[in-house]
Amino acid sequence: MSVGELYSQYTRVWIPDPDEVWRSAELTKDYKEGDKSLQLRLEDDTIVQYPIDVQGNQLPFLRNPDILVGENDLTALSYLHEPAVLHNLKVRFLESNHIYTYCGIVLVAINPYEQLPIYGQDVIYAYSGQNMGDMDPHIFAVAEEAYKQMARDEKNQSIIVSGESGAGKTVSAKYAMRYFATVGGSASDTNIEEKVLASSPIMEAIGNAKTTRNDNSSRFGKYIQIGFDKRYHIIGANMRTYLLEKSRVVFQADDERNYHIFYQLCAAASLPEFKELALTCAEDFFYASQGGDTSIEGVDDAEDFEKTRQAFTLLGVRESHQISIFKIIASILHLGNVEIQSERDGDSCSISPEDEHLNNFCRLLGVEHSQMEHWLCHRKLVTTSETYVKTMSLQQVVNARNALAKHIYAQLFGWIVEHINKALHTSLKQHSFIGVLDIYGFETFEVNSFEQFCINYANEKLQQQFNSHVFKLEQEEYMKEQIPWTLIDFYDNQPCIDLIEAKLGILDLLDEECKVPKGTDQNWAQKLYDRHSGSQHFQKPRMSNTAFIVVHFADKVEYLSDGFLEKNRDTVYEEQINILKASKFPLVADLFHDDKDSVPASTTSGKSSSSKINIRSSRPPLKAPNKEHKKTVGHQFRTSLHLLMETLNATTPHYVRCVKPNDKKLPFHFDPKRAVQQLRACGVLETIRISAAGYPSRWAYHDFFNRYRVLVKKRELANTDKKAICKSVLESLIKDPDKFQFGRTKIFFRAGQVAYLEKLRADKFRAATIMIQKTVRGWLQRVKYRRLKWATLTLQRYCRGYLARRLAEHLRRTHAAVVFQKQYRMRRARLAYQRLRRAALVIQAFVRGTFVRRIYHQVLREHKATIIQKHVRGWMARRRFQQLRGAAIVIQCAFRRLKAKRELKALKIEARSAEHLKRLNVGMENKVVQLQRKIDDQNKEFKTLSEQLSAVTSTYTMEVEKLKKELGHYQQSQGEDGSLRLQEEVETLRTELERAHSERKILEDAHTRENDELRQRVADLEQENALLKEEKEQLNNQILCQSKDEFAQNSVKENLLMKKELEEERSRYQNLVKEYSRLEQRYDNLRDEMTIIKQTPGHRRNPSNQSSLESDSNYPSISTSEVGDTEDALQQVEEIGLEKAAMDMTVFLKLQKRVRELEQERKKMQTQLEKREQQDSKKVQVDQPKNDIDVDQDADLAYNSLKRQELESENKKLKNELNELRKAMADQATQSDSTHSSPDSYSLLLNQLKLANEELEVRKEEVLILRTQIVSADQRRLAGKSTEPNINARTSWPNSEKHVDQEDAIEAYHGVCQTNSETEDWGYLNEDGELGLAYQGLKQVARLLEAQLQAQSREHEEEVEHLKAQVEALKEEMDKQQQAFCQTLLLSPEAQVEFGVQQEITRLTNENLDLKELVEKLEKNEKKLKKQLKIYMKKVQDLEAAQALAQSERKRHELNRQVTVQRKEKDFQGMLEYHKEDEALLIRNLVTDLKPQMLAGTVPCLPAYILYMCIRHADYINDDVKVHSLLTSTINGIKKVLKKHNENFEMTSFWLSNTCRLLHCLKQYSGDEGFMTQNTTKQNEHCLKNFDLTEYRQVLSDLSIQIYQQLIKIAEGVLQPMIVSAMLENESIQGLSGVKPTGYRKRTSSMADGDNSYCLEAVIRQMNSFHTVMCDQGLDPEIILQVFKQLFYMINAVTLNNLLLRKDVCSWSTGMQLRYNISQLEEWLRGRNLHQSGAVQTMEPLIQAAQLLQLKKKTPEDAEAICSLCTSLSTQQIVKILNLYTPLNEFEERVTVGFIRTIQAQLQERNDPQQLLLDFKHMFPVLFPFNPSSLTMDSIHIPACLNLEFLNEV
């Protein structure tokens, strides 16, 4: 293939770009050899000329086809180069939001700077067990690959996580460890995985800091080894750290911080326990404030500090050690604030003794202040003969102080890491490990120093290891496929490594310069120039003599040599270290005593510190040959790096390269410059180059044939060998044989060949498309011509018709015009005549009107004149009348005046007489006196007021005069200025007044406008109100119409909610049952392990007849409900077996019940006595009684308390006797024979029990007597004290006859356990049964607590109601007594006596009636018991006769050994009898050894029917022990069988059906009317008569749930490996495989050999097998429906989860495949009549996902259709599928980012869960509906194959 063919028109290429690094362009014309430029069209349609280097012939990079863009593996690209890699990562990151991409064996992880929901438990389980190439790239896939290779190859693994600061290395390493902690889980209860995860907060606090690139940058490297045992469970971990950046402790650049722990400690300085640290805010400390801002946005240092302390506690660091750690950290902050003062000479310094920070430093570290003050400013020089103490300059002291701070922090860091490793260490043997390396990536800054040099040196070593590993894998792949290969030339960075670490390399020269006494950084740099100037990896900068350049594998880095020597020496003076070693705090001293290499570079060890200047030694001290002093930092780092490389080379590495997309920490923002810089540095492009150097594209023969079959000729398709076809096609298409190679299973292509084949395929499709287009276009043109011809003929026809119609229209219009003219002329003449006629009529009308108006006006004037005359005459008459009336009035007045004068004269004469005066003056004297007094008072007040007024007036005048004088002075001083100022003030006031008026006017106008607006608003609101009223009326009508519908809807919703709640409750209960079965299984495993461990010659073994499952039978007894309360009885059952302990169980329980009753009554009496004593003491203090009655009462109380104490002691004795009796019975049972027990010992035991019972009866009678005495004493005291009754004092004993409550039962149970543990108990001291008995006790306690919690609330409510009723009754009685008492007080003494006698007679009569009723009840009970006794005696006689008959029959069978055929007896009652010793044989033949095939052709669930008939016989003979033993043995036998066949579907289904049938039988024949509605008369005769087995029904129901869950687990285990292959990968529809997406390579490293593909028919066949087995074994149809609903949900969940995590199956063809497969499954459900199970509804998410893959995805209408269709999928699932969607070929467009954003915007209102994947382990709660049988017990026949001849039909 020539260059011209590749660079033809429309070919797309990549060209360099200064902004985007690479830019896409398209050729506008073909390229010919020799052209100097290419004509390109950019994406913005700009035409450019791209120059070509003719000599180098460097053409631009070709762009991959669009079908390959977005690949999950970069090596699958056809063209492998930098722009293709960068573009592929950008498309996946920005458009699909995929942060992980494979690059061969490397996982590239781009930091999204956003929390993504892809790290949950569901995702971990989805990746667990999957091959690396099957799922989308993920950190979990790499972790699973490492875990799987460790388990398969038994070789240690390593995960190397590297990247730039802020790229997400720590988070990736953390998620990898979380995966191992989840999948590997610790084998014990130590929870080591939690401790491993808990070490992260500590290491982040002490080793991470804020930098300019990352707020949480790790400033050290760490390698964590997670250890696993042989079962590959986590057992421990170990951490190694590398190159802590100590310089950050004393220096931080701008906008950076020190380590987080300093700021966390300052944030918590206000806590009480940290007061002694003397810390303040971080800004006050030099070491913490050099970078400026001391806070990080969004980070709470105080909260992080609390997490750090919790992590310390979790890892076992004591509180005292934590305080010591914080003291050391605080001392470093104080050390940085020590003020150093320079002396005048400049060669010496001093520190003030009062320096507060130095005092705090010495106090916190426990060192001497004077010594530390001295040796901070001095140093010791040692020669061969003398030792000198020399002062230091200011800079030297500061350097020494900083070195000491760094050394203290480094030692503390190492101590913490050591203690973390101790906490993570395990004593178990480590089988293998997985290491997680979180190492710093390649770094280059503007100023690069010693730290960057070491980091880049480590990356050189890792890159070398990475290159060799990648090369090795490539060559192994070629050898595996048996293709010829040559050595691939890859970049070997060994010369660069030799430059650094070889002899006389950079590090060697650095160490050598450090040994020189006066070595400098400049001298070292000059040596580097002289030594390595000829090296191709070393360069000298042009403008500097102190810097050097190293050419690393990623980039050139310029290092500044300043500070290299100081950092490499890491000098700390020994005198300062010796002071710290002498600390009074052990932790501080240990930090430096343990440091073996802490000898300083410039000092040696001396005896003690001294303050003298010159010290001469008489004898030189002995010195070790230590001239090279301690190891330098570079030497230590090189050594640790070599150890790390040895570890990595001994393991299988896995690589994770983290990339930082931008420096602004923006979510999903991609900066191409920063990304390509990191891709070059982390080795991704080197991997691409190595892959491109060989055969990067690899296709399986089958996939190649399906993809490129269109290029095969028709005659070649006749060959059936696809491999031969592929060879012939390639040889014909690609002429160069070096461009491809044929392997054993794959075809290998050189880079670009797949793109060439894609081009040929596209050309083939294009040619076919053109042919189809040509044919279709010709057909379209012919159709168009015929359509035009037909249209032309139609137009002609219509035109001719139009012309004819137009002529006829003209003729009609001419005729119409003549008619119009005739009519018009006639109308015009008529209008002229009418106009003349109207004019004549108007003239006549006006003339006649004028005459009439004249006559009217004349008549009107005459009428008005008449009116005027009338009014004038009336006025004259009225005036004359008024004159006459006025004259009369004047005459009358004159007369009356005359008469009044006469009367006045007479009155004056009379007034002068004395009698008149006397009448008037009566009472006036008193009034005068009063008035005189008032006048006097007013005079006094007037005087006082006048005096006050005069005083005020005088003061006022004085003030006025004073003011006048001041005014005069003021006027003189001011003169004319005052008047001018006054005028000015007046003017200003006027202007202000005018302004106020204007403002007021403005406000009034505004107020007016607002009023108008408000009025308008009110009018609008009124109008709206009217409209709303109308709408309200309409809505009311609608509501009335819809009320019925809403009621129905509400009822439906309520029903759905109730069903949902019921399902949730059922699910919770079944989860508890599942957890119980898990714990039970774990207990069995532990017991088996203990048995294996304990089976040594020196240890005792368990009895052979003790079943491992018998200890699980903790089911309640039948006759009593107290069996669950006794732990000792259950332990005896476990130890001696059910056969021995069952018959004595009831005796124990009865005895314990009586003890509890007696203890209960004793407690209640004690509480009541205490209440009485308290009341008596209070009353004695208040009343202070002195009569003899109180003395008697005190005596009675003392006697009662003594009696109570005596009873308590007696109870304790009885308890001890009970425990001794139990122990004796246990010893007797263990010593007796395994089958028989001695009758003498048993009779002795019964006698002891009888005596104990008699003693208990006596004690009970004493308790009753004591209670009656207390009650009578209380009544006497109440009667003698007061006449008014006290309600509170009338204390009754309502609980005296009440049954023992649950709390006392718990206390009794614990008492029994405590007594049993205090003695030398066989159950807790033996070695074999310790774990089992402990677990048994826990189970018993759990059951007891559950029962007690359920009954406690009911009893409490009943007790409260009972007490309320008693209180009401007492109130009524008290009211009656009060009324009676009041009545008796009113009567005479004789009447009172008579009334009292009557009351007493009434009371005695009532008591007599109550006693008679009691006697009658007792008589009835006596008669009933007598009848039962007669019945039982008759049954005993029948039983003895039956036993005698059975013995004779057995003897007859023994004599006659011939086999006889069993016949059904006519009088068979549906009961089976067996002997007690045959129970084990019955369980073995019917349960343990039974195979389902033995019962083929018989009645389904036959064992269940047989077991019920045996239970019915035991019920008939009233043998509760036999029923209990049979049911317990049956349940344990079923559990044993299921445990043995835990992977056998047929056996599990068989026992599920039998357990359910036995449960149905116990319900059907229980006698409960609710279960007997469908029974026949015959079936009702077979009901149980004596026992209520409700509790055992619950136990069987729980057992059925466990069996159902095991059945589902088995079925899922069979189906799950088939699902993905059958539903997603298998070609159910032929021909779809050729249209699948290209470029996906399976990874062979984790795939097992062999073809594990399944088809849908295999899944259907398996489900047919399941269905047939369940139907043949008689499983209830409702349960079968639930089984397949659960299986279909699992199919849906597994398929959908794989679809969401695999890009290669998200295509249109997969959607069609899924819909076809789902339709086949639905058809199978309908064929088996299982469509009502709801299985199809569980598949709804998968159905919608398949439809989503096939829908259009372009327009907003398509988005709306998708949102309305995909209701069962969450928003995240829809977006994930759209992001993963892959076009089938280049003709199909991709889903655009805008379309996905539209979908997200429309789905914002959904409240979907954040979970992406479905929980395929979710199990629906199972329901066992009641399904009665129509068979009767007497119609069932027992086949001979069961070997149950010992069963006798009754």
JSON list of C-alpha atoms in Angstrom, two decimals, residues 108-224:
[
{"chain": "A", "resi": 108, "resn": "VAL", "atom": "CA", "xyz": [-5.04, 5.24, 32.55]},
{"chain": "A", "resi": 109, "resn": "ALA", "atom": "CA", "xyz": [-7.14, 7.05, 35.19]},
{"chain": "A", "resi": 110, "resn": "ILE", "atom": "CA", "xyz": [-8.09, 10.69, 34.65]},
{"chain": "A", "resi": 111, "resn": "ASN", "atom": "CA", "xyz": [-9.09, 12.65, 37.75]},
{"chain": "A", "resi": 112, "resn": "PRO", "atom": "CA", "xyz": [-12.69, 13.88, 37.23]},
{"chain": "A", "resi": 113, "resn": "TYR", "atom": "CA", "xyz": [-12.59, 16.27, 40.23]},
{"chain": "A", "resi": 114, "resn": "GLU", "atom": "CA", "xyz": [-16.10, 15.08, 41.01]},
{"chain": "A", "resi": 115, "resn": "GLN", "atom": "CA", "xyz": [-17.67, 12.28, 43.02]},
{"chain": "A", "resi": 116, "resn": "LEU", "atom": "CA", "xyz": [-18.87, 9.51, 40.69]},
{"chain": "A", "resi": 117, "resn": "PRO", "atom": "CA", "xyz": [-21.24, 6.68, 41.72]},
{"chain": "A", "resi": 118, "resn": "ILE", "atom": "CA", "xyz": [-19.02, 3.92, 40.33]},
{"chain": "A", "resi": 119, "resn": "TYR", "atom": "CA", "xyz": [-17.35, 2.67, 43.50]},
{"chain": "A", "resi": 120, "resn": "GLY", "atom": "CA", "xyz": [-20.22, 1.12, 45.46]},
{"chain": "A", "resi": 121, "resn": "GLN", "atom": "CA", "xyz": [-20.57, -2.41, 46.73]},
{"chain": "A", "resi": 122, "resn": "ASP", "atom": "CA", "xyz": [-22.73, -3.34, 43.73]},
{"chain": "A", "resi": 123, "resn": "VAL", "atom": "CA", "xyz": [-19.93, -2.35, 41.32]},
{"chain": "A", "resi": 124, "resn": "ILE", "atom": "CA", "xyz": [-17.41, -4.37, 43.35]},
{"chain": "A", "resi": 125, "resn": "TYR", "atom": "CA", "xyz": [-19.63, -7.45, 43.12]},
{"chain": "A", "resi": 126, "resn": "ALA", "atom": "CA", "xyz": [-20.17, -6.84, 39.39]},
{"chain": "A", "resi": 127, "resn": "TYR", "atom": "CA", "xyz": [-16.41, -6.89, 38.71]},
{"chain": "A", "resi": 128, "resn": "SER", "atom": "CA", "xyz": [-15.71, -9.74, 41.11]},
{"chain": "A", "resi": 129, "resn": "GLY", "atom": "CA", "xyz": [-14.93, -12.92, 39.19]},
{"chain": "A", "resi": 130, "resn": "GLN", "atom": "CA", "xyz": [-14.97, -11.22, 35.76]},
{"chain": "A", "resi": 131, "resn": "ASN", "atom": "CA", "xyz": [-12.17, -11.31, 33.21]},
{"chain": "A", "resi": 132, "resn": "MET", "atom": "CA", "xyz": [-10.29, -8.07, 32.69]},
{"chain": "A", "resi": 133, "resn": "GLY", "atom": "CA", "xyz": [-11.33, -7.60, 29.06]},
{"chain": "A", "resi": 134, "resn": "ASP", "atom": "CA", "xyz": [-14.98, -8.45, 29.57]},
{"chain": "A", "resi": 135, "resn": "MET", "atom": "CA", "xyz": [-15.95, -5.27, 31.41]},
{"chain": "A", "resi": 136, "resn": "ASP", "atom": "CA", "xyz": [-15.30, -1.58, 30.96]},
{"chain": "A", "resi": 137, "resn": "PRO", "atom": "CA", "xyz": [-11.95, -0.31, 32.28]},
{"chain": "A", "resi": 138, "resn": "HIS", "atom": "CA", "xyz": [-11.98, 0.26, 36.03]},
{"chain": "A", "resi": 139, "resn": "ILE", "atom": "CA", "xyz": [-9.63, 0.22, 39.00]},
{"chain": "A", "resi": 140, "resn": "PHE", "atom": "CA", "xyz": [-11.69, -2.71, 40.29]},
{"chain": "A", "resi": 141, "resn": "ALA", "atom": "CA", "xyz": [-10.89, -4.65, 37.11]},
{"chain": "A", "resi": 142, "resn": "VAL", "atom": "CA", "xyz": [-7.16, -4.24, 37.75]},
{"chain": "A", "resi": 143, "resn": "ALA", "atom": "CA", "xyz": [-7.63, -5.23, 41.39]},
{"chain": "A", "resi": 144, "resn": "GLU", "atom": "CA", "xyz": [-9.67, -8.29, 40.37]},
{"chain": "A", "resi": 145, "resn": "GLU", "atom": "CA", "xyz": [-7.01, -9.24, 37.84]},
{"chain": "A", "resi": 146, "resn": "ALA", "atom": "CA", "xyz": [-4.33, -9.10, 40.54]},
{"chain": "A", "resi": 147, "resn": "TYR", "atom": "CA", "xyz": [-6.47, -11.04, 43.01]},
{"chain": "A", "resi": 148, "resn": "LYS", "atom": "CA", "xyz": [-7.32, -13.71, 40.42]},
{"chain": "A", "resi": 149, "resn": "GLN", "atom": "CA", "xyz": [-3.72, -14.15, 39.25]},
{"chain": "A", "resi": 150, "resn": "MET", "atom": "CA", "xyz": [-2.59, -14.44, 42.87]},
{"chain": "A", "resi": 151, "resn": "ALA", "atom": "CA", "xyz": [-5.10, -17.23, 43.47]},
{"chain": "A", "resi": 152, "resn": "ARG", "atom": "CA", "xyz": [-4.50, -18.98, 40.14]},
{"chain": "A", "resi": 153, "resn": "ASP", "atom": "CA", "xyz": [-0.72, -18.68, 39.74]},
{"chain": "A", "resi": 154, "resn": "GLU", "atom": "CA", "xyz": [0.04, -18.55, 43.49]},
{"chain": "A", "resi": 155, "resn": "LYS", "atom": "CA", "xyz": [2.37, -15.64, 42.81]},
{"chain": "A", "resi": 156, "resn": "ASN", "atom": "CA", "xyz": [2.60, -12.33, 44.62]},
{"chain": "A", "resi": 157, "resn": "GLN", "atom": "CA", "xyz": [1.16, -9.30, 42.83]},
{"chain": "A", "resi": 158, "resn": "SER", "atom": "CA", "xyz": [1.83, -5.57, 42.81]},
{"chain": "A", "resi": 159, "resn": "ILE", "atom": "CA", "xyz": [-0.30, -2.64, 41.73]},
{"chain": "A", "resi": 160, "resn": "ILE", "atom": "CA", "xyz": [1.87, 0.38, 40.88]},
{"chain": "A", "resi": 161, "resn": "VAL", "atom": "CA", "xyz": [-0.06, 3.63, 41.06]},
{"chain": "A", "resi": 162, "resn": "SER", "atom": "CA", "xyz": [1.83, 6.66, 39.83]},
{"chain": "A", "resi": 163, "resn": "GLY", "atom": "CA", "xyz": [1.07, 10.11, 38.56]},
{"chain": "A", "resi": 164, "resn": "GLU", "atom": "CA", "xyz": [1.50, 13.78, 39.15]},
{"chain": "A", "resi": 165, "resn": "SER", "atom": "CA", "xyz": [0.47, 15.49, 42.35]},
{"chain": "A", "resi": 166, "resn": "GLY", "atom": "CA", "xyz": [-3.28, 15.93, 42.24]},
{"chain": "A", "resi": 167, "resn": "ALA", "atom": "CA", "xyz": [-3.87, 13.22, 39.66]},
{"chain": "A", "resi": 168, "resn": "GLY", "atom": "CA", "xyz": [-5.68, 10.93, 42.11]},
{"chain": "A", "resi": 169, "resn": "LYS", "atom": "CA", "xyz": [-3.01, 8.39, 43.08]},
{"chain": "A", "resi": 170, "resn": "THR", "atom": "CA", "xyz": [-4.03, 8.16, 46.72]},
{"chain": "A", "resi": 171, "resn": "VAL", "atom": "CA", "xyz": [-7.71, 7.77, 45.86]},
{"chain": "A", "resi": 172, "resn": "SER", "atom": "CA", "xyz": [-6.97, 5.04, 43.31]},
{"chain": "A", "resi": 173, "resn": "ALA", "atom": "CA", "xyz": [-4.82, 3.16, 45.81]},
{"chain": "A", "resi": 174, "resn": "LYS", "atom": "CA", "xyz": [-7.52, 3.56, 48.43]},
{"chain": "A", "resi": 175, "resn": "TYR", "atom": "CA", "xyz": [-10.19, 2.08, 46.11]},
{"chain": "A", "resi": 176, "resn": "ALA", "atom": "CA", "xyz": [-7.92, -0.83, 45.24]},
{"chain": "A", "resi": 177, "resn": "MET", "atom": "CA", "xyz": [-7.46, -1.61, 48.94]},
{"chain": "A", "resi": 178, "resn": "ARG", "atom": "CA", "xyz": [-11.21, -1.29, 49.48]},
{"chain": "A", "resi": 179, "resn": "TYR", "atom": "CA", "xyz": [-11.77, -3.85, 46.74]},
{"chain": "A", "resi": 180, "resn": "PHE", "atom": "CA", "xyz": [-9.40, -6.31, 48.40]},
{"chain": "A", "resi": 181, "resn": "ALA", "atom": "CA", "xyz": [-11.02, -5.66, 51.79]},
{"chain": "A", "resi": 182, "resn": "THR", "atom": "CA", "xyz": [-14.46, -6.40, 50.34]},
{"chain": "A", "resi": 183, "resn": "VAL", "atom": "CA", "xyz": [-13.60, -9.40, 48.17]},
{"chain": "A", "resi": 184, "resn": "GLY", "atom": "CA", "xyz": [-10.90, -10.85, 50.40]},
{"chain": "A", "resi": 185, "resn": "GLY", "atom": "CA", "xyz": [-12.58, -10.13, 53.79]},
{"chain": "A", "resi": 186, "resn": "SER", "atom": "CA", "xyz": [-10.64, -11.14, 56.89]},
{"chain": "A", "resi": 187, "resn": "ALA", "atom": "CA", "xyz": [-10.96, -14.76, 57.90]},
{"chain": "A", "resi": 188, "resn": "SER", "atom": "CA", "xyz": [-11.31, -13.90, 61.59]},
{"chain": "A", "resi": 189, "resn": "ASP", "atom": "CA", "xyz": [-13.09, -11.21, 63.58]},
{"chain": "A", "resi": 190, "resn": "THR", "atom": "CA", "xyz": [-10.02, -8.98, 63.76]},
{"chain": "A", "resi": 191, "resn": "ASN", "atom": "CA", "xyz": [-11.34, -6.79, 60.91]},
{"chain": "A", "resi": 192, "resn": "ILE", "atom": "CA", "xyz": [-7.84, -6.20, 59.61]},
{"chain": "A", "resi": 193, "resn": "GLU", "atom": "CA", "xyz": [-9.26, -4.64, 56.44]},
{"chain": "A", "resi": 194, "resn": "GLU", "atom": "CA", "xyz": [-10.84, -1.88, 58.53]},
{"chain": "A", "resi": 195, "resn": "LYS", "atom": "CA", "xyz": [-7.49, -1.20, 60.15]},
{"chain": "A", "resi": 196, "resn": "VAL", "atom": "CA", "xyz": [-5.81, -1.02, 56.75]},
{"chain": "A", "resi": 197, "resn": "LEU", "atom": "CA", "xyz": [-8.36, 1.57, 55.62]},
{"chain": "A", "resi": 198, "resn": "ALA", "atom": "CA", "xyz": [-8.10, 3.37, 58.98]},
{"chain": "A", "resi": 199, "resn": "SER", "atom": "CA", "xyz": [-4.39, 3.98, 58.45]},
{"chain": "A", "resi": 200, "resn": "SER", "atom": "CA", "xyz": [-5.21, 6.41, 55.63]},
{"chain": "A", "resi": 201, "resn": "PRO", "atom": "CA", "xyz": [-6.38, 9.35, 57.82]},
{"chain": "A", "resi": 202, "resn": "ILE", "atom": "CA", "xyz": [-3.23, 9.09, 59.94]},
{"chain": "A", "resi": 203, "resn": "MET", "atom": "CA", "xyz": [-0.86, 8.95, 57.00]},
{"chain": "A", "resi": 204, "resn": "GLU", "atom": "CA", "xyz": [-2.68, 11.80, 55.28]},
{"chain": "A", "resi": 205, "resn": "ALA", "atom": "CA", "xyz": [-2.41, 13.92, 58.42]},
{"chain": "A", "resi": 206, "resn": "ILE", "atom": "CA", "xyz": [1.32, 13.40, 58.95]},
{"chain": "A", "resi": 207, "resn": "GLY", "atom": "CA", "xyz": [2.43, 12.92, 55.32]},
{"chain": "A", "resi": 208, "resn": "ASN", "atom": "CA", "xyz": [0.13, 15.06, 53.15]},
{"chain": "A", "resi": 209, "resn": "ALA", "atom": "CA", "xyz": [0.16, 18.81, 52.64]},
{"chain": "A", "resi": 210, "resn": "LYS", "atom": "CA", "xyz": [-1.30, 21.51, 50.44]},
{"chain": "A", "resi": 211, "resn": "THR", "atom": "CA", "xyz": [0.74, 22.38, 47.35]},
{"chain": "A", "resi": 212, "resn": "THR", "atom": "CA", "xyz": [0.10, 24.68, 44.44]},
{"chain": "A", "resi": 213, "resn": "ARG", "atom": "CA", "xyz": [-1.19, 21.71, 42.44]},
{"chain": "A", "resi": 214, "resn": "ASN", "atom": "CA", "xyz": [-3.07, 19.72, 45.03]},
{"chain": "A", "resi": 215, "resn": "ASP", "atom": "CA", "xyz": [-4.78, 20.47, 48.33]},
{"chain": "A", "resi": 216, "resn": "ASN", "atom": "CA", "xyz": [-3.97, 16.99, 49.66]},
{"chain": "A", "resi": 217, "resn": "SER", "atom": "CA", "xyz": [-0.67, 16.07, 48.09]},
{"chain": "A", "resi": 218, "resn": "SER", "atom": "CA", "xyz": [1.21, 13.03, 49.40]},
{"chain": "A", "resi": 219, "resn": "ARG", "atom": "CA", "xyz": [4.74, 14.16, 50.20]},
{"chain": "A", "resi": 220, "resn": "PHE", "atom": "CA", "xyz": [6.09, 10.64, 50.58]},
{"chain": "A", "resi": 221, "resn": "GLY", "atom": "CA", "xyz": [5.84, 7.33, 48.79]},
{"chain": "A", "resi": 222, "resn": "LYS", "atom": "CA", "xyz": [4.36, 4.24, 50.33]},
{"chain": "A", "resi": 223, "resn": "TYR", "atom": "CA", "xyz": [4.14, 0.56, 49.49]},
{"chain": "A", "resi": 224, "resn": "ILE", "atom": "CA", "xyz": [1.44, -1.39, 51.32]}
]
